[in-house]
Amino acid sequence: MKNFIWIGGIVIVLIALMFWGVKSTDIKPPFELGVIHPLDNIKGKIDSKIVVMEYSDFECSACKTYYPIMRELTAEFGDRVAFVYRHFPLIGLHTNAEFAARAAEAAKKQGKFWEMHDLLFEKQDEWAKVANLMPMFESYTKLLGISVEQFKTDFASKEVKDFVKAQRIHAIKSGLQGTPTFFVNGKQIQNPTSVEAFRVIIKDALANQK
């Protein structure tokens, strides 16, 4: 992890494609860049003045590359920084991305969002191109020790579908064009090429807080 990591490039989304069928959502208050929402998935110090916000897609290979980086940074700065994960499934490029986001949100209903988040990235090669996802997702719920039937109900629920859709639409309307995209205190940063580079950005934000 301490070695230099080069990301070949984030996925670029065709704007016309991503805006196809975009409609407003009813979630209030609306999502904002850099502002923690009551429904957000947060790790670390929830009331921190330093907020690292990630817009991500579980099927995105670059997002998978950043996954261990974010885990390391969360372990290091979690007592001082709020880390927020937001869904931005690139449905025009990744067939199963939205389903994976719904799987994470369904697991959240049983208190296992982050555990499912980790599994989806670690096992991305298993499910990313599978036509029938549910048996695989059910196997993940068993690994997590949660109710399969409750998971299936929540996965299919309007609430979970609408939440994932709302975060995706928010990302599109905010002008985001790929994943992963990171914000620190509401300011978009250029994707760091190593955990060390990301660590410097967070340390600078903490220092400026003082």
Short mmCIF file of N, CA, C and O in Angstrom, two decimals, residues 61-133:
data_model
loop_
_atom_site.label_atom_id
_atom_site.label_comp_id
_atom_site.label_asym_id
_atom_site.label_seq_id
_atom_site.Cartn_x
_atom_site.Cartn_y
_atom_site.Cartn_z
N SER A 61 -13.46 -0.44 -11.59
CA SER A 61 -12.15 -1.01 -11.23
C SER A 61 -11.27 0.00 -10.52
O SER A 61 -10.50 -0.36 -9.62
N ALA A 62 -11.36 1.28 -10.90
CA ALA A 62 -10.57 2.31 -10.21
C ALA A 62 -11.04 2.48 -8.77
O ALA A 62 -10.24 2.67 -7.85
N CYS A 63 -12.36 2.37 -8.56
CA CYS A 63 -12.90 2.46 -7.20
C CYS A 63 -12.38 1.31 -6.35
O CYS A 63 -12.07 1.49 -5.16
N LYS A 64 -12.29 0.14 -6.95
CA LYS A 64 -11.75 -1.01 -6.23
C LYS A 64 -10.30 -0.77 -5.83
O LYS A 64 -9.85 -1.18 -4.75
N THR A 65 -9.56 -0.09 -6.69
CA THR A 65 -8.16 0.22 -6.38
C THR A 65 -8.06 1.17 -5.19
O THR A 65 -7.14 1.05 -4.37
N TYR A 66 -9.00 2.10 -5.09
CA TYR A 66 -8.99 3.04 -3.98
C TYR A 66 -9.55 2.45 -2.69
O TYR A 66 -9.34 3.02 -1.61
N TYR A 67 -10.25 1.36 -2.79
CA TYR A 67 -10.87 0.76 -1.61
C TYR A 67 -9.87 0.49 -0.47
O TYR A 67 -10.10 0.92 0.67
N PRO A 68 -8.73 -0.18 -0.73
CA PRO A 68 -7.78 -0.38 0.39
C PRO A 68 -7.15 0.91 0.88
O PRO A 68 -6.79 1.02 2.06
N ILE A 69 -7.03 1.89 0.00
CA ILE A 69 -6.50 3.19 0.41
C ILE A 69 -7.44 3.83 1.42
O ILE A 69 -7.03 4.33 2.47
N MET A 70 -8.74 3.81 1.10
CA MET A 70 -9.72 4.42 2.00
C MET A 70 -9.80 3.66 3.33
O MET A 70 -9.98 4.26 4.39
N ARG A 71 -9.64 2.36 3.28
CA ARG A 71 -9.65 1.58 4.53
C ARG A 71 -8.47 1.98 5.41
O ARG A 71 -8.61 2.12 6.63
N GLU A 72 -7.31 2.15 4.80
CA GLU A 72 -6.13 2.52 5.58
C GLU A 72 -6.29 3.92 6.17
O GLU A 72 -5.95 4.15 7.34
N LEU A 73 -6.81 4.84 5.37
CA LEU A 73 -6.98 6.21 5.86
C LEU A 73 -8.04 6.30 6.95
O LEU A 73 -7.90 7.04 7.91
N THR A 74 -9.12 5.51 6.80
CA THR A 74 -10.15 5.49 7.82
C THR A 74 -9.62 4.96 9.14
O THR A 74 -9.93 5.49 10.22
N ALA A 75 -8.78 3.92 9.06
CA ALA A 75 -8.18 3.37 10.28
C ALA A 75 -7.25 4.38 10.95
O ALA A 75 -7.18 4.46 12.18
N GLU A 76 -6.57 5.17 10.13
CA GLU A 76 -5.59 6.12 10.66
C GLU A 76 -6.24 7.40 11.19
O GLU A 76 -5.84 7.93 12.23
N PHE A 77 -7.24 7.91 10.47
CA PHE A 77 -7.81 9.22 10.82
C PHE A 77 -9.25 9.15 11.31
O PHE A 77 -9.89 10.19 11.52
N GLY A 78 -9.78 7.96 11.51
CA GLY A 78 -11.18 7.80 11.87
C GLY A 78 -11.60 8.47 13.17
O GLY A 78 -12.79 8.71 13.39
N ASP A 79 -10.64 8.76 14.04
CA ASP A 79 -10.98 9.44 15.30
C ASP A 79 -11.02 10.95 15.13
O ASP A 79 -11.38 11.67 16.06
N ARG A 80 -10.68 11.43 13.91
CA ARG A 80 -10.64 12.87 13.67
C ARG A 80 -11.41 13.32 12.43
O ARG A 80 -11.71 14.50 12.27
N VAL A 81 -11.70 12.39 11.53
CA VAL A 81 -12.26 12.73 10.22
C VAL A 81 -13.52 11.92 9.95
O VAL A 81 -13.61 10.74 10.32
N ALA A 82 -14.50 12.53 9.30
CA ALA A 82 -15.71 11.83 8.85
C ALA A 82 -15.50 11.39 7.41
O ALA A 82 -15.21 12.22 6.53
N PHE A 83 -15.64 10.10 7.15
CA PHE A 83 -15.52 9.55 5.80
C PHE A 83 -16.91 9.15 5.32
O PHE A 83 -17.58 8.34 5.95
N VAL A 84 -17.33 9.71 4.20
CA VAL A 84 -18.67 9.49 3.68
C VAL A 84 -18.60 8.78 2.34
O VAL A 84 -17.83 9.17 1.45
N TYR A 85 -19.40 7.72 2.20
CA TYR A 85 -19.50 7.00 0.93
C TYR A 85 -20.85 7.31 0.30
O TYR A 85 -21.89 7.11 0.93
N ARG A 86 -20.83 7.78 -0.95
CA ARG A 86 -22.06 8.02 -1.68
C ARG A 86 -22.08 7.21 -2.97
O ARG A 86 -21.05 7.04 -3.64
N HIS A 87 -23.27 6.75 -3.33
CA HIS A 87 -23.43 5.92 -4.51
C HIS A 87 -23.49 6.77 -5.78
O HIS A 87 -24.25 7.73 -5.87
N PHE A 88 -22.68 6.36 -6.76
CA PHE A 88 -22.76 6.95 -8.09
C PHE A 88 -22.59 5.82 -9.11
O PHE A 88 -21.59 5.76 -9.83
N PRO A 89 -23.56 4.90 -9.16
CA PRO A 89 -23.44 3.80 -10.12
C PRO A 89 -23.54 4.31 -11.56
O PRO A 89 -24.50 5.01 -11.90
N LEU A 90 -22.56 3.98 -12.35
CA LEU A 90 -22.52 4.44 -13.74
C LEU A 90 -23.32 3.44 -14.59
O LEU A 90 -22.77 2.57 -15.25
N ILE A 91 -24.63 3.60 -14.56
CA ILE A 91 -25.51 2.58 -15.11
C ILE A 91 -25.38 2.43 -16.62
O ILE A 91 -25.74 1.39 -17.16
N GLY A 92 -24.88 3.44 -17.28
CA GLY A 92 -24.68 3.31 -18.73
C GLY A 92 -23.45 2.50 -19.09
O GLY A 92 -23.30 2.08 -20.24
N LEU A 93 -22.58 2.27 -18.13
CA LEU A 93 -21.33 1.56 -18.37
C LEU A 93 -21.23 0.25 -17.61
O LEU A 93 -20.64 -0.72 -18.08
N HIS A 94 -21.80 0.22 -16.41
CA HIS A 94 -21.67 -0.94 -15.53
C HIS A 94 -23.05 -1.55 -15.25
O HIS A 94 -23.84 -0.99 -14.48
N THR A 95 -23.29 -2.68 -15.83
CA THR A 95 -24.60 -3.32 -15.78
C THR A 95 -25.09 -3.61 -14.38
O THR A 95 -26.28 -3.47 -14.07
N ASN A 96 -24.18 -4.03 -13.51
CA ASN A 96 -24.57 -4.49 -12.17
C ASN A 96 -24.32 -3.48 -11.05
O ASN A 96 -24.56 -3.78 -9.88
N ALA A 97 -23.83 -2.30 -11.40
CA ALA A 97 -23.43 -1.33 -10.38
C ALA A 97 -24.59 -0.88 -9.50
O ALA A 97 -24.46 -0.79 -8.27
N GLU A 98 -25.73 -0.59 -10.10
CA GLU A 98 -26.88 -0.14 -9.31
C GLU A 98 -27.38 -1.26 -8.40
O GLU A 98 -27.76 -1.01 -7.25
N PHE A 99 -27.37 -2.49 -8.89
CA PHE A 99 -27.80 -3.62 -8.07
C PHE A 99 -26.87 -3.80 -6.86
O PHE A 99 -27.31 -4.11 -5.76
N ALA A 100 -25.58 -3.59 -7.08
CA ALA A 100 -24.61 -3.71 -5.99
C ALA A 100 -24.86 -2.62 -4.94
O ALA A 100 -24.78 -2.87 -3.74
N ALA A 101 -25.14 -1.41 -5.41
CA ALA A 101 -25.45 -0.31 -4.47
C ALA A 101 -26.69 -0.66 -3.65
O ALA A 101 -26.73 -0.43 -2.43
N ARG A 102 -27.68 -1.23 -4.29
CA ARG A 102 -28.90 -1.64 -3.57
C ARG A 102 -28.59 -2.77 -2.58
O ARG A 102 -29.17 -2.81 -1.48
N ALA A 103 -27.67 -3.65 -2.94
CA ALA A 103 -27.28 -4.73 -2.02
C ALA A 103 -26.65 -4.14 -0.75
O ALA A 103 -26.93 -4.59 0.36
N ALA A 104 -25.81 -3.14 -0.93
CA ALA A 104 -25.17 -2.50 0.23
C ALA A 104 -26.21 -1.82 1.11
O ALA A 104 -26.16 -1.89 2.34
N GLU A 105 -27.17 -1.14 0.46
CA GLU A 105 -28.21 -0.46 1.23
C GLU A 105 -29.16 -1.45 1.92
O GLU A 105 -29.66 -1.19 3.02
N ALA A 106 -29.43 -2.57 1.27
CA ALA A 106 -30.25 -3.60 1.90
C ALA A 106 -29.55 -4.18 3.12
O ALA A 106 -30.18 -4.42 4.16
N ALA A 107 -28.23 -4.39 3.01
CA ALA A 107 -27.46 -4.87 4.16
C ALA A 107 -27.44 -3.82 5.28
O ALA A 107 -27.43 -4.16 6.47
N LYS A 108 -27.47 -2.56 4.90
CA LYS A 108 -27.49 -1.47 5.89
C LYS A 108 -28.72 -1.57 6.79
O LYS A 108 -28.65 -1.23 7.98
N LYS A 109 -29.82 -2.06 6.23
CA LYS A 109 -31.05 -2.19 7.02
C LYS A 109 -30.86 -3.14 8.19
O LYS A 109 -31.63 -3.12 9.15
N GLN A 110 -29.83 -4.00 8.08
CA GLN A 110 -29.52 -4.93 9.17
C GLN A 110 -28.18 -4.60 9.82
O GLN A 110 -27.55 -5.44 10.46
N GLY A 111 -27.76 -3.33 9.65
CA GLY A 111 -26.55 -2.86 10.31
C GLY A 111 -25.25 -3.32 9.72
O GLY A 111 -24.21 -3.31 10.40
N LYS A 112 -25.27 -3.70 8.42
CA LYS A 112 -24.06 -4.27 7.81
C LYS A 112 -23.66 -3.57 6.51
O LYS A 112 -23.14 -4.21 5.60
N PHE A 113 -23.90 -2.26 6.43
CA PHE A 113 -23.53 -1.57 5.20
C PHE A 113 -22.05 -1.70 4.89
O PHE A 113 -21.65 -2.09 3.79
N TRP A 114 -21.20 -1.36 5.86
CA TRP A 114 -19.77 -1.33 5.59
C TRP A 114 -19.20 -2.72 5.35
O TRP A 114 -18.27 -2.89 4.56
N GLU A 115 -19.77 -3.70 6.00
CA GLU A 115 -19.32 -5.08 5.77
C GLU A 115 -19.67 -5.52 4.34
O GLU A 115 -18.85 -6.15 3.66
N MET A 116 -20.87 -5.15 3.86
CA MET A 116 -21.23 -5.48 2.48
C MET A 116 -20.41 -4.65 1.50
O MET A 116 -19.99 -5.14 0.45
N HIS A 117 -20.19 -3.40 1.83
CA HIS A 117 -19.32 -2.52 1.03
C HIS A 117 -17.98 -3.19 0.80
O HIS A 117 -17.49 -3.27 -0.33
N ASP A 118 -17.38 -3.70 1.85
CA ASP A 118 -16.07 -4.35 1.74
C ASP A 118 -16.14 -5.60 0.87
O ASP A 118 -15.29 -5.82 0.00
N LEU A 119 -17.16 -6.42 1.10
CA LEU A 119 -17.31 -7.65 0.33
C LEU A 119 -17.48 -7.38 -1.16
O LEU A 119 -16.91 -8.07 -2.01
N LEU A 120 -18.27 -6.37 -1.48
CA LEU A 120 -18.54 -6.07 -2.89
C LEU A 120 -17.27 -5.65 -3.62
O LEU A 120 -17.08 -6.02 -4.79
N PHE A 121 -16.41 -4.90 -2.95
CA PHE A 121 -15.14 -4.53 -3.59
C PHE A 121 -14.18 -5.72 -3.64
O PHE A 121 -13.53 -5.98 -4.65
N GLU A 122 -14.09 -6.45 -2.56
CA GLU A 122 -13.16 -7.58 -2.51
C GLU A 122 -13.54 -8.69 -3.48
O GLU A 122 -12.67 -9.39 -4.01
N LYS A 123 -14.83 -8.83 -3.74
CA LYS A 123 -15.32 -9.90 -4.62
C LYS A 123 -15.85 -9.35 -5.94
O LYS A 123 -16.63 -10.01 -6.63
N GLN A 124 -15.41 -8.17 -6.31
CA GLN A 124 -15.91 -7.52 -7.52
C GLN A 124 -15.81 -8.42 -8.75
O GLN A 124 -16.72 -8.48 -9.58
N ASP A 125 -14.71 -9.14 -8.89
CA ASP A 125 -14.52 -10.00 -10.06
C ASP A 125 -15.53 -11.14 -10.12
O ASP A 125 -15.78 -11.68 -11.20
N GLU A 126 -16.11 -11.49 -8.98
CA GLU A 126 -17.09 -12.58 -8.94
C GLU A 126 -18.45 -12.16 -9.49
O GLU A 126 -19.08 -12.91 -10.25
N TRP A 127 -18.91 -10.97 -9.09
CA TRP A 127 -20.29 -10.59 -9.39
C TRP A 127 -20.46 -9.59 -10.53
O TRP A 127 -21.56 -9.43 -11.07
N ALA A 128 -19.39 -8.91 -10.91
CA ALA A 128 -19.51 -7.77 -11.83
C ALA A 128 -20.16 -8.12 -13.17
O ALA A 128 -20.89 -7.31 -13.73
N LYS A 129 -19.91 -9.31 -13.67
CA LYS A 129 -20.44 -9.68 -14.99
C LYS A 129 -21.46 -10.80 -14.93
O LYS A 129 -21.80 -11.39 -15.95
N VAL A 130 -21.97 -11.08 -13.74
CA VAL A 130 -22.92 -12.17 -13.57
C VAL A 130 -24.32 -11.72 -13.97
O VAL A 130 -24.76 -10.62 -13.61
N ALA A 131 -25.02 -12.56 -14.71
CA ALA A 131 -26.37 -12.21 -15.16
C ALA A 131 -27.39 -12.36 -14.03
O ALA A 131 -28.27 -11.51 -13.87
N ASN A 132 -27.28 -13.41 -13.23
CA ASN A 132 -28.22 -13.65 -12.13
C ASN A 132 -27.51 -13.36 -10.81
O ASN A 132 -26.82 -14.22 -10.25
N LEU A 133 -27.69 -12.15 -10.31
CA LEU A 133 -26.92 -11.69 -9.16
C LEU A 133 -27.44 -12.20 -7.81
O LEU A 133 -26.65 -12.37 -6.88
#
